[in-house]
């Protein structure tokens, strides 16, 4: 009998993201998991007390950290500086800017020699997108208890290939977009729009398929 390797209990980041989604839905009764949470019951972060909101952001930060991502708190006026700092740390020389992304967010970084902004073109191939170092986006919402970002193609949100291909993803999240749980996040979204769930940096095991492995580095900037 030759040597053999027992089946490992390895969970790559994609499987882990699915696990977190399943965990987030456990709280719902079996007969309610396929329907939206009633809008009347959804908690809005805008109505939370300052202390409760701070705890929600802390939970979101902890869940992101559990999965290898970083959360940095910032203000609206400091976004360009924070975006530039994140891109410099990754040594990014090219970055995708989706339609609707505020131009000033990348202005400081783009002004440096050798840096270029790449439009999120639907005609770009996977191989072309993989040559881009980073992508900077907004998001539609975020779930604190699972550390999941949701993009739905709105202003400043990249298409799926442009979201997954670059090695670095910098996502700007307004604090009021953070909801306690994934069901509450999904309840606020338009079901007719295609959604992308981002749950942390990709594991090496996910990189075997070019263009679908997701970012190796995820930096979330929470605007308070």
Coordinates of N, CA, C and O in Angstrom, one line a residue, residues 114-180:
X114 N 3.8 57.2 -12.7 CA 3.7 55.8 -13.0 C 2.4 55.2 -12.6 O 2.1 54.0 -12.8
X115 N 1.5 55.9 -12.0 CA 0.2 55.4 -11.6 C -0.9 55.7 -12.7 O -0.9 56.8 -13.3
X116 N -1.8 54.7 -12.9 CA -2.8 54.9 -13.9 C -4.2 54.4 -13.4 O -4.2 53.4 -12.7
X117 N -5.2 55.1 -13.8 CA -6.6 54.6 -13.5 C -7.1 53.9 -14.7 O -7.0 54.3 -15.8
X118 N -7.7 52.7 -14.4 CA -8.3 51.8 -15.5 C -9.8 51.8 -15.4 O -10.3 51.6 -14.3
X119 N -10.5 52.2 -16.5 CA -12.0 52.1 -16.4 C -12.5 50.7 -16.3 O -11.8 49.7 -16.8
X120 N -13.7 50.5 -15.7 CA -14.3 49.2 -15.6 C -15.1 48.9 -16.8 O -16.3 49.1 -16.9
X121 N -14.3 48.4 -17.8 CA -15.0 48.2 -19.1 C -15.5 46.8 -19.3 O -14.9 45.8 -18.9
X122 N -16.8 46.7 -19.8 CA -17.3 45.3 -20.0 C -16.6 44.6 -21.1 O -16.8 43.4 -21.2
X123 N -15.8 45.3 -21.9 CA -15.1 44.6 -23.0 C -13.7 44.1 -22.5 O -13.1 43.3 -23.3
X124 N -13.3 44.4 -21.3 CA -12.0 43.9 -20.8 C -12.0 42.4 -20.6 O -13.0 41.9 -20.0
X125 N -11.0 41.7 -21.0 CA -10.9 40.3 -20.8 C -10.4 40.0 -19.4 O -9.8 40.8 -18.7
X126 N -10.5 38.7 -18.9 CA -10.0 38.3 -17.6 C -8.5 38.5 -17.5 O -8.0 39.0 -16.5
X127 N -7.8 38.2 -18.6 CA -6.3 38.3 -18.6 C -5.9 39.8 -18.5 O -5.0 40.1 -17.8
X128 N -6.7 40.7 -19.1 CA -6.4 42.1 -19.0 C -6.6 42.6 -17.6 O -5.8 43.4 -17.1
X129 N -7.7 42.2 -17.0 CA -8.1 42.6 -15.7 C -7.1 42.1 -14.6 O -6.8 42.8 -13.7
X130 N -6.5 40.9 -14.9 CA -5.6 40.4 -13.9 C -4.2 41.1 -14.0 O -3.4 41.0 -13.1
X131 N -4.0 42.0 -15.0 CA -2.8 42.8 -15.0 C -2.9 44.0 -14.2 O -2.0 44.7 -14.0
X132 N -4.2 44.3 -13.8 CA -4.4 45.5 -12.9 C -4.2 45.2 -11.5 O -4.6 44.1 -11.0
X133 N -3.5 46.1 -10.8 CA -3.1 45.7 -9.4 C -4.2 45.8 -8.4 O -4.2 45.1 -7.4
X134 N -5.2 46.7 -8.6 CA -6.2 47.0 -7.5 C -7.5 47.5 -8.1 O -7.6 47.8 -9.3
X135 N -8.5 47.4 -7.3 CA -9.8 48.0 -7.6 C -10.3 48.8 -6.4 O -10.1 48.3 -5.3
X136 N -10.9 49.9 -6.6 CA -11.4 50.7 -5.5 C -12.9 50.9 -5.8 O -13.4 51.2 -6.9
X137 N -13.7 50.5 -4.8 CA -15.2 50.5 -5.0 C -15.9 51.1 -3.7 O -15.3 51.3 -2.7
X138 N -17.2 51.4 -3.9 CA -18.1 51.5 -2.8 C -18.8 50.2 -2.6 O -18.4 49.2 -3.2
X139 N -19.9 50.2 -1.9 CA -20.7 48.9 -1.7 C -22.1 49.3 -1.6 O -22.5 50.5 -1.3
X140 N -23.0 48.3 -1.6 CA -24.4 48.5 -1.4 C -24.8 48.4 0.1 O -25.6 49.1 0.6
X141 N -24.1 47.5 0.8 CA -24.3 47.3 2.2 C -23.3 46.3 2.7 O -22.5 45.8 2.0
X142 N -23.3 46.2 4.1 CA -22.3 45.3 4.7 C -23.0 44.6 5.9 O -23.8 45.2 6.6
X143 N -22.7 43.4 6.2 CA -23.2 42.6 7.3 C -22.2 42.5 8.4 O -21.1 41.9 8.2
X144 N -22.5 43.0 9.6 CA -21.5 43.1 10.7 C -21.2 41.7 11.2 O -20.0 41.3 11.5
X145 N -22.2 40.8 11.4 CA -22.0 39.6 12.1 C -21.3 38.5 11.3 O -20.8 37.6 11.8
X146 N -21.2 38.8 9.9 CA -20.5 37.8 9.1 C -19.3 38.5 8.4 O -18.5 37.8 7.7
X147 N -19.1 39.8 8.5 CA -18.0 40.4 7.8 C -18.1 40.4 6.3 O -17.1 40.3 5.6
X148 N -19.4 40.4 5.8 CA -19.6 40.3 4.3 C -20.0 41.7 3.7 O -20.8 42.4 4.2
X149 N -19.3 42.0 2.6 CA -19.7 43.2 1.8 C -20.5 42.7 0.7 O -20.3 41.7 0.1
X150 N -21.5 43.6 0.3 CA -22.4 43.3 -0.8 C -22.3 44.4 -1.8 O -22.5 45.6 -1.5
X151 N -22.0 44.0 -3.1 CA -22.0 45.0 -4.2 C -23.2 44.6 -5.1 O -23.4 43.4 -5.3
X152 N -23.9 45.6 -5.6 CA -25.0 45.3 -6.5 C -25.0 46.1 -7.8 O -26.0 46.2 -8.5
X153 N -23.8 46.6 -8.2 CA -23.7 47.3 -9.5 C -24.1 48.7 -9.4 O -24.2 49.3 -10.5
X154 N -24.3 49.3 -8.2 CA -24.7 50.7 -8.1 C -23.5 51.6 -8.4 O -22.4 51.2 -8.8
X155 N -23.7 52.9 -8.1 CA -22.7 53.9 -8.3 C -21.4 53.5 -7.5 O -21.4 53.2 -6.3
X156 N -20.3 53.5 -8.3 CA -19.0 53.2 -7.7 C -18.7 51.8 -7.4 O -17.7 51.4 -6.7
X157 N -19.5 50.9 -7.9 CA -19.4 49.4 -7.7 C -19.0 48.7 -9.0 O -19.7 48.9 -10.0
X158 N -18.0 47.9 -8.9 CA -17.4 47.3 -10.1 C -18.2 46.1 -10.5 O -19.0 45.5 -9.8
X159 N -18.0 45.7 -11.8 CA -18.6 44.5 -12.3 C -17.9 43.3 -11.7 O -16.8 43.4 -11.1
X160 N -18.5 42.1 -11.8 CA -18.0 40.9 -11.1 C -16.5 40.7 -11.5 O -15.7 40.5 -10.7
X161 N -16.2 40.6 -12.8 CA -14.8 40.3 -13.2 C -13.8 41.3 -12.6 O -12.7 40.9 -12.1
X162 N -14.2 42.6 -12.6 CA -13.2 43.6 -12.1 C -13.1 43.6 -10.6 O -12.2 44.0 -10.0
X163 N -14.2 43.1 -10.0 CA -14.1 42.9 -8.5 C -13.2 41.8 -8.1 O -12.5 41.8 -7.1
X164 N -13.2 40.7 -8.9 CA -12.6 39.5 -8.5 C -11.1 39.4 -8.9 O -10.3 38.7 -8.3
X165 N -10.8 40.0 -10.1 CA -9.5 39.8 -10.7 C -8.3 40.4 -10.0 O -7.3 39.8 -9.8
X166 N -8.4 41.7 -9.7 CA -7.2 42.4 -9.1 C -6.8 41.8 -7.7 O -7.7 41.3 -7.0
X167 N -5.5 41.9 -7.4 CA -5.1 41.3 -6.1 C -5.5 42.1 -4.9 O -5.5 41.6 -3.8
X168 N -5.8 43.4 -5.1 CA -6.1 44.3 -3.9 C -7.5 44.9 -4.2 O -7.7 45.5 -5.3
X169 N -8.3 44.9 -3.2 CA -9.6 45.5 -3.3 C -9.8 46.5 -2.1 O -9.7 46.1 -0.9
X170 N -9.9 47.8 -2.4 CA -10.2 48.8 -1.4 C -11.7 49.2 -1.5 O -12.1 49.7 -2.5
X171 N -12.4 48.9 -0.4 CA -13.9 49.2 -0.5 C -14.2 50.3 0.6 O -13.9 50.1 1.7
X172 N -14.9 51.3 0.1 CA -15.3 52.4 1.0 C -16.8 52.1 1.4 O -17.7 52.0 0.6
X173 N -17.0 52.1 2.7 CA -18.3 51.7 3.3 C -18.7 52.9 4.2 O -18.0 53.3 5.1
X174 N -19.9 53.4 3.9 CA -20.5 54.4 4.8 C -21.0 53.7 6.0 O -21.6 52.6 5.9
X175 N -20.8 54.3 7.2 CA -21.1 53.6 8.4 C -22.6 53.2 8.5 O -23.0 52.1 9.0
X176 N -23.5 54.0 7.9 CA -24.9 53.7 7.9 C -25.3 52.5 7.0 O -26.4 52.0 7.0
X177 N -24.3 52.1 6.2 CA -24.6 50.9 5.3 C -24.4 49.6 6.0 O -24.7 48.5 5.5
X178 N -23.8 49.6 7.2 CA -23.5 48.4 8.0 C -24.8 48.0 8.7 O -25.3 48.7 9.5
X179 N -25.2 46.8 8.4 CA -26.4 46.2 9.1 C -25.9 45.1 10.0 O -24.9 44.5 9.8
X180 N -26.7 44.8 11.1 CA -26.3 43.7 12.0 C -26.1 42.4 11.4 O -25.2 41.6 11.8

